[in-house]
mmCIF file of C-alpha atoms in Angstrom:
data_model
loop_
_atom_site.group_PDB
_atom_site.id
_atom_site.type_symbol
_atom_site.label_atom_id
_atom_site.label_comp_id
_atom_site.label_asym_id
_atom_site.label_seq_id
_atom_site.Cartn_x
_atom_site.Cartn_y
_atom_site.Cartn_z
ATOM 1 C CA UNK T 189 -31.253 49.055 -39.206
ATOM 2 C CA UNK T 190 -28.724 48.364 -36.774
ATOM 3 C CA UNK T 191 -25.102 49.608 -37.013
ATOM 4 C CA UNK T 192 -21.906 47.093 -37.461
ATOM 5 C CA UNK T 193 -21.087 48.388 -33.387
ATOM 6 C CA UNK T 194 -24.923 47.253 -32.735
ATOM 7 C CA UNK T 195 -24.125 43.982 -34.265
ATOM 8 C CA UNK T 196 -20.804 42.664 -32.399
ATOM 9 C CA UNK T 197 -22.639 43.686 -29.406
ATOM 10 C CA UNK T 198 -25.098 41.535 -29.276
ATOM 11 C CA UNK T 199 -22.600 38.572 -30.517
ATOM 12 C CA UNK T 200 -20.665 39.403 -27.789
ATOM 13 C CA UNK T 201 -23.946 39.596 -25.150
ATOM 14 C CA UNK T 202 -25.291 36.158 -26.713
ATOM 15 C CA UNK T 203 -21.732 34.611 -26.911
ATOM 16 C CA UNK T 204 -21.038 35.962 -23.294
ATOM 17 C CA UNK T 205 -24.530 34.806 -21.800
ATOM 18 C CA UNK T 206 -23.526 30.750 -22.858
ATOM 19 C CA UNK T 207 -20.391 31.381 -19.947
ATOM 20 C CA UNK T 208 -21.996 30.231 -16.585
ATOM 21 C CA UNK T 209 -21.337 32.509 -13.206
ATOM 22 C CA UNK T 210 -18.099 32.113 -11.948
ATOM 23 C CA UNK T 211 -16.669 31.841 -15.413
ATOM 24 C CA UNK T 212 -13.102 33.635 -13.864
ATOM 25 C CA UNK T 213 -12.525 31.701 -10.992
ATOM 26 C CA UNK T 214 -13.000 28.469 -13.089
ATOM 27 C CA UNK T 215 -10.495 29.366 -15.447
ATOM 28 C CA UNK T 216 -8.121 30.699 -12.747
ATOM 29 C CA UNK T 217 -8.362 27.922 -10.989
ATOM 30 C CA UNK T 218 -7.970 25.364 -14.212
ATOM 31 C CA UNK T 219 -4.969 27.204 -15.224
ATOM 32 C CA UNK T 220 -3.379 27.071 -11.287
ATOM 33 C CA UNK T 221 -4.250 22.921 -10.791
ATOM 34 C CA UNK T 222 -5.944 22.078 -7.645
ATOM 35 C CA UNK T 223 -4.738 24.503 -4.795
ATOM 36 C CA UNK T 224 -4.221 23.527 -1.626
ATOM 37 C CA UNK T 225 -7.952 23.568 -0.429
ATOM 38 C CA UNK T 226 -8.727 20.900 -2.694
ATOM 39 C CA UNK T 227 -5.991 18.766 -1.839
ATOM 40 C CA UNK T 228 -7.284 19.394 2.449
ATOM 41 C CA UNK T 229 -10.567 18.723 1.240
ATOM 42 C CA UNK T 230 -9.319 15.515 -0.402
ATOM 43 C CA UNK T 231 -7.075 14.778 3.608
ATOM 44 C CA UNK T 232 -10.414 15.804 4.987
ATOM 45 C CA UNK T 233 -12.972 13.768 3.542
ATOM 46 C CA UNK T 234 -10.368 10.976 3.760
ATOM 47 C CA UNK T 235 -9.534 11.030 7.568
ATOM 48 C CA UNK T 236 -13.208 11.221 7.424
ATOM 49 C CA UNK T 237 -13.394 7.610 6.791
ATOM 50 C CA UNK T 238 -11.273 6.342 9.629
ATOM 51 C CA UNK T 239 -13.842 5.056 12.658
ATOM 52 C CA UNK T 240 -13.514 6.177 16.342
ATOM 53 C CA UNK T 241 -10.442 4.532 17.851
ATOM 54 C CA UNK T 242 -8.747 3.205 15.068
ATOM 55 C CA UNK T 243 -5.103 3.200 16.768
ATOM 56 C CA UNK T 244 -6.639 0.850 19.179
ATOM 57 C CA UNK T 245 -7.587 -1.365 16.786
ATOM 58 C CA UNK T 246 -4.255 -1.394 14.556
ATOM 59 C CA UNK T 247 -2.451 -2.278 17.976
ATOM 60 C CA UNK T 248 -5.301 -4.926 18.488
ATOM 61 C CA UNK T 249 -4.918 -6.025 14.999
ATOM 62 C CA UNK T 250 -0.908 -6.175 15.096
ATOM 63 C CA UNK T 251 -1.124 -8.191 18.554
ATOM 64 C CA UNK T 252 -3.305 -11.071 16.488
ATOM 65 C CA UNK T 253 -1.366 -10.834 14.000
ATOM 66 C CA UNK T 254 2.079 -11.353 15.690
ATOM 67 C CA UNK T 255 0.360 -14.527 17.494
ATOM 68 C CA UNK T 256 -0.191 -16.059 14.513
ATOM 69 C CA UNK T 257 3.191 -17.685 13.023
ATOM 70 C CA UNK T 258 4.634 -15.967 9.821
ATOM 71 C CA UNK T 259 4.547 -18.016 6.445
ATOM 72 C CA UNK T 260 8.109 -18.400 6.642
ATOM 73 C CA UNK T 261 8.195 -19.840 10.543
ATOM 74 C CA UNK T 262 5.358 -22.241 9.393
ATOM 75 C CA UNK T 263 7.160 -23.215 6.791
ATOM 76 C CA UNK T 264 10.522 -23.700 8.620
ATOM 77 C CA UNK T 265 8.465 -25.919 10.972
ATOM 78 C CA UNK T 266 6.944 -28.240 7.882
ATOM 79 C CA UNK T 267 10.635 -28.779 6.624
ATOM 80 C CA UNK T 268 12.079 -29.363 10.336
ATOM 81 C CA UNK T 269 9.414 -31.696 10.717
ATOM 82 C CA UNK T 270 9.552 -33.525 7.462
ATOM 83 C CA UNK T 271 13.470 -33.752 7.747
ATOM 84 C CA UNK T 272 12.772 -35.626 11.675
ATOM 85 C CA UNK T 273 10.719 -38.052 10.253
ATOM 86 C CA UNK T 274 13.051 -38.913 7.423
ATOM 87 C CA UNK T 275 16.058 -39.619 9.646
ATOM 88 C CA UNK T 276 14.048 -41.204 12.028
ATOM 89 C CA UNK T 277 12.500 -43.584 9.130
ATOM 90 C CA UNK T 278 16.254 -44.078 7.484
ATOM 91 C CA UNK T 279 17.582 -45.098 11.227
ATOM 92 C CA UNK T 280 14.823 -47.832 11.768
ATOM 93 C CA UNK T 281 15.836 -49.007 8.058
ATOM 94 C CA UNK T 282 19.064 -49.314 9.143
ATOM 95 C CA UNK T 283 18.706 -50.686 12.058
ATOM 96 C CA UNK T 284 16.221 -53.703 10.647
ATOM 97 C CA UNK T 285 18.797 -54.034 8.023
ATOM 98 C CA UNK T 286 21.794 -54.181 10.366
ATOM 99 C CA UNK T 287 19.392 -56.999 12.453
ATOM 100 C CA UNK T 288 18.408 -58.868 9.324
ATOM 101 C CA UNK T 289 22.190 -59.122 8.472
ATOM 102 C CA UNK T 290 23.355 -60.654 11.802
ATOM 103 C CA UNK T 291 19.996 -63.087 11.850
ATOM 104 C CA UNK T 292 20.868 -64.455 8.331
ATOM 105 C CA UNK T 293 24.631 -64.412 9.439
ATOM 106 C CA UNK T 294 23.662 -66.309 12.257
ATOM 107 C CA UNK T 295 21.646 -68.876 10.022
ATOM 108 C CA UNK T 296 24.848 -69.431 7.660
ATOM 109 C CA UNK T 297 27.076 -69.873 10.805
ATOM 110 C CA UNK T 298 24.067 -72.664 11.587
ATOM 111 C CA UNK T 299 24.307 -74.006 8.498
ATOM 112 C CA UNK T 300 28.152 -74.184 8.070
ATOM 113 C CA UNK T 301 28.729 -75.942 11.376
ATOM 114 C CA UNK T 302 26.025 -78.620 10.581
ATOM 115 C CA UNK T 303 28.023 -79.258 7.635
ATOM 116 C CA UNK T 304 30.997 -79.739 9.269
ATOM 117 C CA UNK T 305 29.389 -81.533 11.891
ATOM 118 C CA UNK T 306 27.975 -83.503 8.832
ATOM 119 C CA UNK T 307 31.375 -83.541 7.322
ATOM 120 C CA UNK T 308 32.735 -84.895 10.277
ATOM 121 C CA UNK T 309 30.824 -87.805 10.718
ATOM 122 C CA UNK T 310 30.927 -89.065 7.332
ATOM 123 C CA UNK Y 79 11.861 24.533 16.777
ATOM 124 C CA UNK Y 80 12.055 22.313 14.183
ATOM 125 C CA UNK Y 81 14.516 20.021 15.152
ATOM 126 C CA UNK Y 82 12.854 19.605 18.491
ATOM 127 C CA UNK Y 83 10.173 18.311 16.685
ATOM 128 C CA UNK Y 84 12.250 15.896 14.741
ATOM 129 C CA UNK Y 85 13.962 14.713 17.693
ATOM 130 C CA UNK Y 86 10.918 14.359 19.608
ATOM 131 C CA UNK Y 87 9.607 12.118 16.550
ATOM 132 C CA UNK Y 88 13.228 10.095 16.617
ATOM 133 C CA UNK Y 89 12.473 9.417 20.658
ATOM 134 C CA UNK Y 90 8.919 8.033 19.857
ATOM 135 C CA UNK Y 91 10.087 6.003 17.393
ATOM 136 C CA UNK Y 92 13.049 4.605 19.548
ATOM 137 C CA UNK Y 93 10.584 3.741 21.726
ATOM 138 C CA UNK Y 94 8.217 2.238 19.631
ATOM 139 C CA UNK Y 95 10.842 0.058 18.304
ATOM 140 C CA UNK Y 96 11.461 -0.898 21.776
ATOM 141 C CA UNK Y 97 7.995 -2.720 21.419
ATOM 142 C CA UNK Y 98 6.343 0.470 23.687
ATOM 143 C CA UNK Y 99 2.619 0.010 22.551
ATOM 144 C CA UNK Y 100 2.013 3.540 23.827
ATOM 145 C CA UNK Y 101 4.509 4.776 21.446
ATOM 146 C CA UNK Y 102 3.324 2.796 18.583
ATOM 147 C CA UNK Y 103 -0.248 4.096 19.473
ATOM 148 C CA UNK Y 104 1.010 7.837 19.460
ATOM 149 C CA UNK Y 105 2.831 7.056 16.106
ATOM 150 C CA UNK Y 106 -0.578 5.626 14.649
ATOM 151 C CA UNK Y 107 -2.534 8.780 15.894
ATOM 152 C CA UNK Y 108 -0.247 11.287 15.165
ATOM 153 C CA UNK Y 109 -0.073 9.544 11.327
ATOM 154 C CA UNK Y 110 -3.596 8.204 10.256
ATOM 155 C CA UNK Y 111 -5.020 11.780 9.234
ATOM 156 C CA UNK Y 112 -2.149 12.179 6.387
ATOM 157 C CA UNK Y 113 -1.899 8.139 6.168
ATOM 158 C CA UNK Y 114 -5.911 8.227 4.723
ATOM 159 C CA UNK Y 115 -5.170 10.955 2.665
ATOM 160 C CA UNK Y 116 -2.586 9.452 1.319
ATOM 161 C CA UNK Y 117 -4.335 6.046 0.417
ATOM 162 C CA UNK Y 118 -7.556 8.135 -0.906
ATOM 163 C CA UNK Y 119 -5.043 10.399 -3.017
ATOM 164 C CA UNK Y 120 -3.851 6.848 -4.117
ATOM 165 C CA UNK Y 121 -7.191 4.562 -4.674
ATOM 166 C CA UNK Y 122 -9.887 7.310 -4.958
ATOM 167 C CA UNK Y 123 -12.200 4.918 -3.163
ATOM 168 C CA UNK Y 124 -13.373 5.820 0.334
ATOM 169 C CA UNK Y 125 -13.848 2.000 1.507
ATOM 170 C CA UNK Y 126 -10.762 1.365 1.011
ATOM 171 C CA UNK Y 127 -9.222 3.965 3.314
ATOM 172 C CA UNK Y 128 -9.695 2.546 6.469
ATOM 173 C CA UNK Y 129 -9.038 -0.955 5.315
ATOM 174 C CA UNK Y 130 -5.615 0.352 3.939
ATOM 175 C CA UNK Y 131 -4.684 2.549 6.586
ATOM 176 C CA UNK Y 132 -5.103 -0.322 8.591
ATOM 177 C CA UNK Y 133 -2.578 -3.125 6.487
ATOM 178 C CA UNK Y 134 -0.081 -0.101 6.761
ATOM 179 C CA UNK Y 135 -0.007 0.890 10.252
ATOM 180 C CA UNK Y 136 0.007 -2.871 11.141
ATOM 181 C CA UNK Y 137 2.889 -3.453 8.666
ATOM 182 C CA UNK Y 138 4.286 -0.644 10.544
ATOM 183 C CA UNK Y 139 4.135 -1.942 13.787
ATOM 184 C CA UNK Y 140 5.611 -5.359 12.850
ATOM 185 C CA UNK Y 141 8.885 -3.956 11.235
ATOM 186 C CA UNK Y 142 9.612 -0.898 12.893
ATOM 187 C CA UNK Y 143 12.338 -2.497 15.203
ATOM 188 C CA UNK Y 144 14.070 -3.007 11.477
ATOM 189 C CA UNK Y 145 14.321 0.548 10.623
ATOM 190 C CA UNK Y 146 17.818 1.639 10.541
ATOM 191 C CA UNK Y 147 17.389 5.403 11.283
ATOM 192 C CA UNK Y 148 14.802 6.731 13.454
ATOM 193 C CA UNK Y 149 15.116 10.356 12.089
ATOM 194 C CA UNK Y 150 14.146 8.579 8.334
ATOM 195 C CA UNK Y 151 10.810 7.091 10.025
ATOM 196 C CA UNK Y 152 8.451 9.636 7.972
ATOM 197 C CA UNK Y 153 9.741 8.558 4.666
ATOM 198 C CA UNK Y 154 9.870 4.788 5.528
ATOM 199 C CA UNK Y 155 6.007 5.291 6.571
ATOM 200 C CA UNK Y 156 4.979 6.904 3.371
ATOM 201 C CA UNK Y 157 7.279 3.998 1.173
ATOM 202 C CA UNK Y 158 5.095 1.554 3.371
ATOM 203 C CA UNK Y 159 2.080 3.423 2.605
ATOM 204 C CA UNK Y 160 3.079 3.639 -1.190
ATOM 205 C CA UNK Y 161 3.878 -0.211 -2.043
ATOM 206 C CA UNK Y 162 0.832 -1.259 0.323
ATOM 207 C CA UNK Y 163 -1.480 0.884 -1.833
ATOM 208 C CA UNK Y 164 0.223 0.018 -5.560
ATOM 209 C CA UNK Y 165 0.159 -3.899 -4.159
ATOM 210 C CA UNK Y 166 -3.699 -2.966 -3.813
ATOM 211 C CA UNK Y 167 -4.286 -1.606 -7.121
ATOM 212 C CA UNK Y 168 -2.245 -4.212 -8.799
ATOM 213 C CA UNK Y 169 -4.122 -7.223 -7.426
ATOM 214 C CA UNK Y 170 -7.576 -5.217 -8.092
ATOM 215 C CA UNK Y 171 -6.312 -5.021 -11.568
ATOM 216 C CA UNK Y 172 -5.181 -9.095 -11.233
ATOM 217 C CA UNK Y 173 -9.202 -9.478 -10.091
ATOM 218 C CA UNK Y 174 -10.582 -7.326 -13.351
ATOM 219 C CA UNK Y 175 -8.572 -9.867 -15.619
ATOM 220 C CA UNK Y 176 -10.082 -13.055 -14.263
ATOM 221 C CA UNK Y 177 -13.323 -11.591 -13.127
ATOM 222 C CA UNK Y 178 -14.133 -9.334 -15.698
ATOM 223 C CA UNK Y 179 -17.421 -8.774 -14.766
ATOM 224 C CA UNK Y 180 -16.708 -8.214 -11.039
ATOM 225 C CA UNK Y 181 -15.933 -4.244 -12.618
ATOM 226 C CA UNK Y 182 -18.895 -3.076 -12.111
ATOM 227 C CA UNK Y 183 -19.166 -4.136 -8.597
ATOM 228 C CA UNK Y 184 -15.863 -3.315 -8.008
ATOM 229 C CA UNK Y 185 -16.054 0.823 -9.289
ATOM 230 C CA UNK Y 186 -18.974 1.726 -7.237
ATOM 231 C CA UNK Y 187 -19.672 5.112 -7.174
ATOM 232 C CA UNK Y 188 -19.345 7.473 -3.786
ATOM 233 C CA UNK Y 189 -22.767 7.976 -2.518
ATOM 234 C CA UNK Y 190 -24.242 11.082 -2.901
ATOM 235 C CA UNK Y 191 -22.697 13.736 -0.804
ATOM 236 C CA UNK Y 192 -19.715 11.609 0.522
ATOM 237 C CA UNK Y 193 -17.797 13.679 -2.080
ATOM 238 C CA UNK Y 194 -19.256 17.273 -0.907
ATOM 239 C CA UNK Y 195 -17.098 19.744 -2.622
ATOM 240 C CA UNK Y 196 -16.770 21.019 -6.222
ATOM 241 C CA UNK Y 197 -13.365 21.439 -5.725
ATOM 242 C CA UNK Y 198 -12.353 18.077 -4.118
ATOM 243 C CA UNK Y 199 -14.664 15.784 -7.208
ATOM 244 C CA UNK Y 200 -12.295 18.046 -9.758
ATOM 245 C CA UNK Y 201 -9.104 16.711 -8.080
ATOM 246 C CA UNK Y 202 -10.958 13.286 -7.739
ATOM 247 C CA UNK Y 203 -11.455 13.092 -11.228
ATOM 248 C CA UNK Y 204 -7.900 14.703 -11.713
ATOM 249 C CA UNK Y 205 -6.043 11.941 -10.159
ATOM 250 C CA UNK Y 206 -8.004 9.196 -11.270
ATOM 251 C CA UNK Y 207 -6.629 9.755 -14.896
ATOM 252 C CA UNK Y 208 -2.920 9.435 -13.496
ATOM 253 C CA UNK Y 209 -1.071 6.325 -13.369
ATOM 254 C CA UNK Y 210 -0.833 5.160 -9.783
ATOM 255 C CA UNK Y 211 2.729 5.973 -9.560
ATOM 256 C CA UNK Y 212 2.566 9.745 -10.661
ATOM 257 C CA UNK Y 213 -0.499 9.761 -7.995
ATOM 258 C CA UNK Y 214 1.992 8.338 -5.699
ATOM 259 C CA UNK Y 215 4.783 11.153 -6.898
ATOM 260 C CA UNK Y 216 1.747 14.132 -6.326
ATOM 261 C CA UNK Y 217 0.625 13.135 -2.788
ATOM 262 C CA UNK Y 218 4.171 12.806 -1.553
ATOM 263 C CA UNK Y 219 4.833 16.335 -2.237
ATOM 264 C CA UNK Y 220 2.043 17.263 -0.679
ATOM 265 C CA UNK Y 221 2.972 15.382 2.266
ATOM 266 C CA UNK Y 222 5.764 17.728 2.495
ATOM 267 C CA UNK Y 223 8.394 15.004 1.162
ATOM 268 C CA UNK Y 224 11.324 16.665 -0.513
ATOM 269 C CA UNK Y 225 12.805 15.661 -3.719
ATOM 270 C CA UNK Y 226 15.620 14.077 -2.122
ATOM 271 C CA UNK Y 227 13.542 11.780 -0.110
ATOM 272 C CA UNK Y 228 10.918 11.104 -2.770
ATOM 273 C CA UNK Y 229 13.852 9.687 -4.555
ATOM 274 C CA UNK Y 230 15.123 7.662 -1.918
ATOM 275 C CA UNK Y 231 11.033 6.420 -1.584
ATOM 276 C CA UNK Y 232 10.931 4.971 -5.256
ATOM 277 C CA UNK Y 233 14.253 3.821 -5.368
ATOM 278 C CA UNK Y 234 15.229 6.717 -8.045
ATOM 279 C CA UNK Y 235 17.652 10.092 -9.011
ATOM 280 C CA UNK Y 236 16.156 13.405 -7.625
ATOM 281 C CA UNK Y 237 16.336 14.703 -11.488
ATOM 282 C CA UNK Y 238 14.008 11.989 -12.618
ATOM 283 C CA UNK Y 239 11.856 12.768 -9.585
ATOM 284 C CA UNK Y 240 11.746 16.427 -10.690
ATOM 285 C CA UNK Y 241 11.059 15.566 -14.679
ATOM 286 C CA UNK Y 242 8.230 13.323 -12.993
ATOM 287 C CA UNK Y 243 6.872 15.496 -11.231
ATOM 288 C CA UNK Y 244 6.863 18.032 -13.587
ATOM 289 C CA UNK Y 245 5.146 15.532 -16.162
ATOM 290 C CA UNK Y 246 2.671 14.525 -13.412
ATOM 291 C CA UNK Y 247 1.528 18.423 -12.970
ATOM 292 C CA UNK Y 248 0.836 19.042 -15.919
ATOM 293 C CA UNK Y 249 -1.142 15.504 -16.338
ATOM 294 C CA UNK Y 250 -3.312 16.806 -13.148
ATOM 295 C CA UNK Y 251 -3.410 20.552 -14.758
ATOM 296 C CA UNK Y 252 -5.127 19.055 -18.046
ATOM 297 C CA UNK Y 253 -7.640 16.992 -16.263
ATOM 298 C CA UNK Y 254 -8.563 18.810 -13.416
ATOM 299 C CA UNK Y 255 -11.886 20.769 -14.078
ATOM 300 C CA UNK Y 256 -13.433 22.176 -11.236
ATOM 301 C CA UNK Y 257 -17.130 22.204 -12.990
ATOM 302 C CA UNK Y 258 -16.442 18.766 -14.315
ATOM 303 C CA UNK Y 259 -19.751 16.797 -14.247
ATOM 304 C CA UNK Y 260 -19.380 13.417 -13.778
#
């Protein structure tokens, strides 16, 4: 027959054998957050990724990249463009405008002193 | 000692600005350890550390000769570092709403002993449940950043730095589990 002592004892050893080894330090270290080890195994692993000579190939990378003209210079050069050829095409408007004016002037002035000439005669 | 240190730093950077590659290669070197960390603290995915680290160091070299102060170079890195890695995340999450079943191609998982400690998968798994931002908040302080400058870095007050952090602690307290079995 085993006493009421006997009894909790064994709860306790079965209830105690479910926690695995290193039960404490778990908890400790659940209740603390992740101490600074994890967080320079977390750096480590990290600045584990990086490939030999990576600086050299940022500056490399930064060097292309400044060759190549930004969006916004690209896009400065479209509108520069674009505005060139739009005074440029209102200028030869104008100009074939400004000629077709004095040709048809011309042609009236034609006209008008053949009528007077006509005028004249009669 | 420690202003030596800092003034040494401001002189590099001066230099740097100046368009000094050595400089600028000094400044890479003497960053990309605590750069990676900070974009794997960030992402949690290892191929996207070097990638990262790369788009911020470049971004880096392009504007430096537009930083202001010299002395403030540390905290203009890590705001670089920050918006480069949220931009990331946010077009990733862009990529999951019209590709929807990219996902699975997109989350896969470290291979087997990249991630080789117990400790390091807990704090993994920790900061993956974070927003991006308090992930952001967590690594700057480890990074050394006060509150002051963290505040200056996201463009807030130091007492909504310190509630956020605060919040952000216990967020990473509740989910970080070193035997955690993924």
């Amino acid at each position: 027959m085993k006493t009421e002592e006997q009894a909790w004892r064994d709860l306790q050893a079965r209830a105690s054998a479910q926690l695995r080894n290193g039960f404490a330090d778990r908890v400790i270290r659940v209740a603390h957050g992740p101490q600074d080890s994890a967080w320079n195994a977390l750096r480590a692993h990290a600045s584990g990724q990086l490939r030999p000579s990576f600086a050299e190939r940022v500056i490399r990378a930064a060097r292309a990249a400044a060759e190549v003209p930004s969006l916004s210079s690209q896009f400065a050069l479209s509108a520069a463009t674009a505005a060139v050829c739009l005074a440029a095409v209102v200028l030869v408007q104008d100009r074939n405008a400004l000629q077709n004016d004095e040709r048809n002037l011309a042609d009236w002035e034609n006209i008008v002193m053949v009528a007077q000439d006509y005028d004249a005669m009669q | 000692m420690e202003s030596t240190t800092t003034t040494a730093l401001a002189d590099l950077v001066r230099r740097a600005q100046k368009g000094d590659e050595n400089a600028q290669r000094e400044l890479i070197v003497a960053y990309q350890h605590r750069i990676a960390g900070f974009v794997f603290a960030m992402t949690n995915r290892s191929d996207y550390v070097e990638d990262l680290s790369q788009q911020i160091f470049i971004k880096m070299v392009r504007a430096i000769d537009r930083l202001q102060a010299p002395s403030q170079f540390e905290s203009w890195l890590f705001r670089l570092a920050r918006n480069t890695c949220i931009d990331q995340l946010r077009r990733q999450k862009l990529r999951r709403i019209f590709l929807p079943f990219g996902e699975e191609h997109e989350n896969i998982p470290e291979p087997a002993g990249a991630v080789d400690t117990e400790e390091l998968d807990a704090l993994r798994h920790a900061l993956a449940q974070l927003r991006p931002q308090d992930r952001a908040l967590l690594a700057l302080v480890q990074e050394g950043r006060s509150h002051a400058e963290i505040a200056e870095t996201l463009d807030t007050t130091v007492a909504a730095v310190k509630a956020r952090l605060h919040r952000a602690r216990e967020h990473l307290r509740e989910h970080y589990q070193p035997d955690h079995e993924n």
